[in-house]
Each structure stands twice: as C-alpha cells, then as structure tokens.
Coordinates of C-alpha atoms in Angstrom, one line a residue:
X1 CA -23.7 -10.6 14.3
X2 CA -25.1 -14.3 12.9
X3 CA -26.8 -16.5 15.0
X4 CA -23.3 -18.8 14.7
X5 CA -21.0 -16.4 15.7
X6 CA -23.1 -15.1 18.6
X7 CA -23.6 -18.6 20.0
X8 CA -19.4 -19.6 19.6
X9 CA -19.9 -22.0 16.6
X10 CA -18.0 -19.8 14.5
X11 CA -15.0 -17.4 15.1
X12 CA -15.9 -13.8 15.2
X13 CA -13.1 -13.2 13.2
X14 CA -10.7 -15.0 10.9
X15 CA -7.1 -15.2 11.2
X16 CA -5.1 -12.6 9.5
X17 CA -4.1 -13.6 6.3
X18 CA -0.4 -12.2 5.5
X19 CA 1.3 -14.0 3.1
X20 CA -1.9 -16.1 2.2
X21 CA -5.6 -15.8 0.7
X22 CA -8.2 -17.8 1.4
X23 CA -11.4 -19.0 -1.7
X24 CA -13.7 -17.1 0.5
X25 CA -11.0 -13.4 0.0
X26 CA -10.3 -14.9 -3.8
X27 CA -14.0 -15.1 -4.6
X28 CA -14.8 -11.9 -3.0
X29 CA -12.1 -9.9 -5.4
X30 CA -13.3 -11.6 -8.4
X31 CA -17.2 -11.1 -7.5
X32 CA -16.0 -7.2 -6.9
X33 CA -14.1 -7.1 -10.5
X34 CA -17.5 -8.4 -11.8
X35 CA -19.7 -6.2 -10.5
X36 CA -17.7 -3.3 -11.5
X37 CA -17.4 -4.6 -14.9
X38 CA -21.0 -5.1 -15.5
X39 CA -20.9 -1.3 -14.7
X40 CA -18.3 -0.3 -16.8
X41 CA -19.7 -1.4 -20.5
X42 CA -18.3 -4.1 -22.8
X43 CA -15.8 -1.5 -24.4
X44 CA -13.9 -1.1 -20.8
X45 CA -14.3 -5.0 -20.4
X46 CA -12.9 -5.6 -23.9
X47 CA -9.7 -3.8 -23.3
X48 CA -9.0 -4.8 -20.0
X49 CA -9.3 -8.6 -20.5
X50 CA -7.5 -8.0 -24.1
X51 CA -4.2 -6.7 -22.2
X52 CA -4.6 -9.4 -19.4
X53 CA -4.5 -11.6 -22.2
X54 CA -1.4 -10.6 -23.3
X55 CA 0.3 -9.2 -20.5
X56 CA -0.5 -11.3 -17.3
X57 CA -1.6 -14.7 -19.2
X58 CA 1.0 -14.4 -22.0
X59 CA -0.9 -15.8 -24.2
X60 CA -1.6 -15.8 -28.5
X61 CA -3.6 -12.7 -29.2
X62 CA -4.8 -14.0 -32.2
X63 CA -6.9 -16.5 -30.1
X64 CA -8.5 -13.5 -28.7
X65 CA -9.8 -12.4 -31.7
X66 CA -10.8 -15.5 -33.2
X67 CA -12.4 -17.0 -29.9
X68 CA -13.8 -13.4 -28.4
X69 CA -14.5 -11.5 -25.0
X70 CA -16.7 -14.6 -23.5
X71 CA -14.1 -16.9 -24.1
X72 CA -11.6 -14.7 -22.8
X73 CA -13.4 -13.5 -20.0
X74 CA -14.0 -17.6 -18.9
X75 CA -10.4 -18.4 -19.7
X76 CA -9.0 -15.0 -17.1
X77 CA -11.1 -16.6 -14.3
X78 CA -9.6 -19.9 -14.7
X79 CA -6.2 -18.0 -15.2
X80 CA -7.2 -16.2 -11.6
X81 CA -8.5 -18.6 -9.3
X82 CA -5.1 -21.0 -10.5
X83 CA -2.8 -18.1 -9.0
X84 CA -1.2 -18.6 -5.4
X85 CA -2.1 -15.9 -2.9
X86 CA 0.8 -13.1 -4.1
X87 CA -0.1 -13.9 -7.8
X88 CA -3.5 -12.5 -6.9
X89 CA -2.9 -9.3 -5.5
X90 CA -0.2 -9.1 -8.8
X91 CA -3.2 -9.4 -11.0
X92 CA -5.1 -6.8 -8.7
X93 CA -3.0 -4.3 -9.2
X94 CA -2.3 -5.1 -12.9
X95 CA -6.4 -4.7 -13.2
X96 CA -6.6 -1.4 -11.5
X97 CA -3.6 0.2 -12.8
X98 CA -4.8 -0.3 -16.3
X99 CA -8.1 0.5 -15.9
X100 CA -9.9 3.8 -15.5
X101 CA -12.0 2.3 -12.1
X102 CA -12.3 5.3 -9.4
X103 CA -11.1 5.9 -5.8
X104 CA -14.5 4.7 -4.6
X105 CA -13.7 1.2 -6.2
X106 CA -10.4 1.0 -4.8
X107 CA -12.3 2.1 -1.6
X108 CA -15.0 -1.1 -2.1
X109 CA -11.7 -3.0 -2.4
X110 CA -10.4 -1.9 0.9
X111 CA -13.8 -3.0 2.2
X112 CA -13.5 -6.6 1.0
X113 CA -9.9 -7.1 2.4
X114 CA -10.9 -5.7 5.7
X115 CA -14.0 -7.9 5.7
X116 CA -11.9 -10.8 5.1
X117 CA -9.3 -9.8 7.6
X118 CA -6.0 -9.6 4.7
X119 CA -3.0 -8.1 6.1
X120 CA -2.5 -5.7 2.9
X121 CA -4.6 -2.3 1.4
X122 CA -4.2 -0.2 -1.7
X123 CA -2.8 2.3 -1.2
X124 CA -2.1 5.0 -3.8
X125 CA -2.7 2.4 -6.3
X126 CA -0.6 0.2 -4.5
X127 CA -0.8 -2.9 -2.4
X128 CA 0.8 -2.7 1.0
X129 CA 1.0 -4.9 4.0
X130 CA -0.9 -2.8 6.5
X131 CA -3.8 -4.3 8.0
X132 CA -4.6 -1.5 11.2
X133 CA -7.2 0.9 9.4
X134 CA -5.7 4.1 11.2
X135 CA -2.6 3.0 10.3
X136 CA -4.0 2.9 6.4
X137 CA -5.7 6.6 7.4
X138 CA -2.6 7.9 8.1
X139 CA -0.5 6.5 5.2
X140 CA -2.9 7.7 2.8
X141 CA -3.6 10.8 3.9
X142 CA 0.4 11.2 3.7
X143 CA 0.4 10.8 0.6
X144 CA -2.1 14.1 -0.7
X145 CA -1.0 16.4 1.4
X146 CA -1.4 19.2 -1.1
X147 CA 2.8 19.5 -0.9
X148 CA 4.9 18.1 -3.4
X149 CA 8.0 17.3 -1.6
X150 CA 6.4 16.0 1.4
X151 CA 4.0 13.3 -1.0
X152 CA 6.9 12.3 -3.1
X153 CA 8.6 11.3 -0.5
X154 CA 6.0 9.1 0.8
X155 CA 4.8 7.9 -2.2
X156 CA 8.3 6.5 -2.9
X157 CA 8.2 5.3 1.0
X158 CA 5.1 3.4 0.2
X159 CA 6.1 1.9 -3.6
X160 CA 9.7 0.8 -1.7
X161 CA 7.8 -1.1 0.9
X162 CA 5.2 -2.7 -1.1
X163 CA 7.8 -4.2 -3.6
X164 CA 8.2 -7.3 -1.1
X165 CA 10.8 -8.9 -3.5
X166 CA 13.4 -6.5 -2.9
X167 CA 12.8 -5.7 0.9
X168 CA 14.3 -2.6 0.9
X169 CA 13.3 -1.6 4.2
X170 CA 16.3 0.8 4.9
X171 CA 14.9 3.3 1.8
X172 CA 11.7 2.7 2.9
X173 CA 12.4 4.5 6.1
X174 CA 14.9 7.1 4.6
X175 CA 12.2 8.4 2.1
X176 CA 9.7 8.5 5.1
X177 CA 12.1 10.7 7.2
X178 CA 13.1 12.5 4.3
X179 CA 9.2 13.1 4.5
X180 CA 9.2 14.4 7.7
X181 CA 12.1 16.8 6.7
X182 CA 10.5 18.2 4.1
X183 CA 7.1 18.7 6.1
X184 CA 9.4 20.9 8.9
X185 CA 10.8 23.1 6.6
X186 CA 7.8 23.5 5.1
X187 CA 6.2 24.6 7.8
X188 CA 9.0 26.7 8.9
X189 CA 9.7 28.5 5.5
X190 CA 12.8 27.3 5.3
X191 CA 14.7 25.2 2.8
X192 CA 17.5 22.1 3.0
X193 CA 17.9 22.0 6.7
X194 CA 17.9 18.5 8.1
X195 CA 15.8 17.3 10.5
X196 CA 17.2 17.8 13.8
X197 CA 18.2 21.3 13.1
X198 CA 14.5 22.0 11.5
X199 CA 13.2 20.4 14.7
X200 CA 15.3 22.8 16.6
X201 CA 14.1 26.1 14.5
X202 CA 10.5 24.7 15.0
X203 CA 10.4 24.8 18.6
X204 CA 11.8 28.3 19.3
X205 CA 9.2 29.5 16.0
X206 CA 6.4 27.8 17.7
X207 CA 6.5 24.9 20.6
X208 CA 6.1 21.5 20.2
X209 CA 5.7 19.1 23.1
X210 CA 8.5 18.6 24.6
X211 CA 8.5 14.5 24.7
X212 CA 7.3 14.5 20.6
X213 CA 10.0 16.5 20.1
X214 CA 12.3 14.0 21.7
X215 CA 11.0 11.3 19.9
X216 CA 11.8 12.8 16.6
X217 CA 15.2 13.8 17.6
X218 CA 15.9 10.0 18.9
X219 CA 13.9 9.0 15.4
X220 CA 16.3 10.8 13.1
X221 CA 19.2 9.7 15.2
X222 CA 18.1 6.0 14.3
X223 CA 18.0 6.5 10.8
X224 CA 21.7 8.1 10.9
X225 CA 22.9 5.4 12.7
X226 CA 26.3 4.0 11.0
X227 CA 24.9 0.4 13.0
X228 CA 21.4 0.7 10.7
X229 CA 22.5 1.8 7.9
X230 CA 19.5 3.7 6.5
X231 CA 21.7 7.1 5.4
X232 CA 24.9 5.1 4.8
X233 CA 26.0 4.1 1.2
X234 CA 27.1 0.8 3.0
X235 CA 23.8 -0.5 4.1
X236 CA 25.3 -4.6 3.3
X237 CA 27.9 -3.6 6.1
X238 CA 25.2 -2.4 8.4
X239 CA 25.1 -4.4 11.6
X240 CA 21.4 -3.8 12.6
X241 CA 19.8 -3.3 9.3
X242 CA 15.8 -2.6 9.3
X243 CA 13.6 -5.4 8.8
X244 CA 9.8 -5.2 7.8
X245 CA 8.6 -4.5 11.6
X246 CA 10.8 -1.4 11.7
X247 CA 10.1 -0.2 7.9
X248 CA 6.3 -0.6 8.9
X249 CA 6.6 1.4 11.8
X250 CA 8.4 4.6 10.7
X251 CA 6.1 4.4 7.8
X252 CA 3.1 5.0 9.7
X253 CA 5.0 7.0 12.4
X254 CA 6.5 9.5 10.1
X255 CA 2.9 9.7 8.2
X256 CA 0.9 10.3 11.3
X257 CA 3.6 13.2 12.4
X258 CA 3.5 14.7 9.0
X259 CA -0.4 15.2 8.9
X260 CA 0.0 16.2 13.0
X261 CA 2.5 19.1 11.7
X262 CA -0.1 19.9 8.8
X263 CA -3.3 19.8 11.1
X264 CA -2.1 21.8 13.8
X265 CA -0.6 23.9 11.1
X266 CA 2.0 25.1 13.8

C-alpha cells in the first residue's frame, strides 16, 4: 500500500465504475492494447487497425493506404480516447474478437478492470457487468464445462445479458435454468426431464442437501411463474418481470450450482 493511501490522503479504493470509465481505466486499456501489439508484430497490427478503420471508425480505406499504419495507428487513439465509456468497451471487444490475442491477454484485461475497480469482465469473449471475482470464477467456469448442452446454455445466458441494449433479463435467466436442467440430467443419465422432476430423481439416486434442494425447487418455481414471465410467450404481460438484479443473480446462482453438481460429481 502507498504512503498516501496508508496515511488517508487517498481512497483505498475507487468507486465502482458501472456505467462509466474514468482516463486513469481508459489509459490503462489502451497502454494494455499497446503493449500487446508491440508483441504481436507489424503484420497483426496492420490488420487489426486496417478493419478498425473501416469497421469501427467508418472511414475511406483509401486514406489508409495512402497515409499508412503510423498514421492510422495515431488517428485510432484519437478515435478511442473521443469515445464515451460504453463506446469503449464496444471497441474492446471489436479488438479482441478480431484479433488472434490469447486467454492470458484477456486475463491481463481482467487484471486492469479489477485494478481500476469497473463493474464489467470478459467473459467468453464477452463483456459483462460482473464486478465480484467469484462471481466471474463461477460464470466462467460455467461456460467450459466439458458438456455441450450445459455450456450452450450459459453461453447464451451470458451473450443475452451482456447485450445491455436489449435487456432481456427474462432469457437471460431461462437459458441459465435451462443450464441447470441440462447439468441434472446429465448427471442423472437421463434425457428431457425438467428440472423439478430431475431434482426429484437426483435425490433418491444420490442425496442432496436437503435446504439446496429447496432452493432449486423454489428457483425453478420462479422462473415458471405466469407473474415473471421468464417461460411465458407473454413476457410484455408479465407483472413482475426480471430486471438486471434478478438476471445477475440467477446467472451466478445457476453457474455456481452447475459446477457444485459437476465437482461433487454426485
């Protein structure tokens, strides 16, 4: 810990930053870009930058060419350091779905938006709004099980809930519980039950605790709810539809009792 922070004259810790970014979090994703670029070689650079150009900036590629990478490269920083805080974590993702950069970048990544307390994490190449780092353990490791039906599912949990335009929370939380499903029956070596009656073959096969297994039941029950409207083809009729606390939640919950079923292999 610095001298200021151990003496008061600076917080120990920022304030979250959802829905914002400060220049200290801005110039920390663009020094990380740089760095990793400098590692990558001029080839990577040059096709990266070329498709920003024309993709993200929207701009004549033919100025590209004539003008080159260094102009380019000056011209994307401008670009990125004029963007408000959900324009940057657009062009984040942009970078590192179109580039070849490894986990342990994405990892580094994670690192700088813990360090600079932001409420979001990549996750499976995409950005989410989860700032607790178990909750981000969990999630992820949801997500490679090893088991197809049970990572589709939360894959398509975690793409719903990151796509903050459409706020989908309801899907969000029927794909997780559809996760959940699948991870039962999987476990149970059976195939389309639904989740209260896999629950209920699961405890005779092999017992779970008794107030987990509650939970669950009172769980699915939630997501059938007429009132909710998560399993209901009228979800705009809905009188207590899901909002991003909720969505968040089952999320994380259904992820953590997916890799519990998997771990204890029961």
């Amino acid at each position: 810990m610095s001298f200021s922070k151990r003496l008061g004259y600076e917080p120990e810790k920022k304030a979250l930053q959802f829905e914002s970014i400060d220049e200290g979090l801005r110039m920390a994703i663009h020094n990380a870009f740089r760095v990793q670029e400098s590692l990558q070689g001029l080839g990577e650079s040059n096709k990266i930058y070329k498709l920003i150009w024309i993709s993200v900036m929207e701009r004549d590629i033919d100025e590209f060419h004539k003008y080159g990478i260094s102009f380019a490269v000056k011209k994307t920083k401008e670009h990125f350091f004029s963007l408000p805080w959900n324009k940057v974590y657009d062009y984040v993702e942009f970078y590192i779905n179109h580039t070849r950069f490894s986990n342990p970048f994405i990892q580094h990544l994670n690192s700088v938006f813990e360090q600079h307390n932001s409420a979001y994490r990549f996750i499976d190449k995409k950005i989410v709004p989860i700032s607790n780092e178990q909750e981000l353990v969990e999630v992820s490791q949801a997500t490679h099980t090893g088991q197809k039906a049970i990572d589709t599912h939360i894959k398509k949990a975690v793409e719903i809930f990151s796509n903050r335009e459409t706020k989908d929370y309801a899907n969000t939380i029927k794909e997780a519980i559809s996760a959940v499903e699948a991870a039962v029956n999987i476990v149970n070596g059976s195939e389309g039950k639904t989740l209260g009656d896999a629950l209920k073959q699961l405890d005779k096969k092999k017992k779970l605790p008794e107030t987990l297994k509650i939970a669950f039941e009172k769980l699915y029950g939630y997501t059938c709810d007429k009132e909710t409207g998560i399993r209901h083809a009228m979800i705009n009729e809905a009188q207590s539809p899901p909002d991003f606390a909720d969505a968040k939640f089952m999320l994380v919950t259904c992820s953590a009792f997916v890799n519990y079923l998997l771990q204890r292999n029961i």
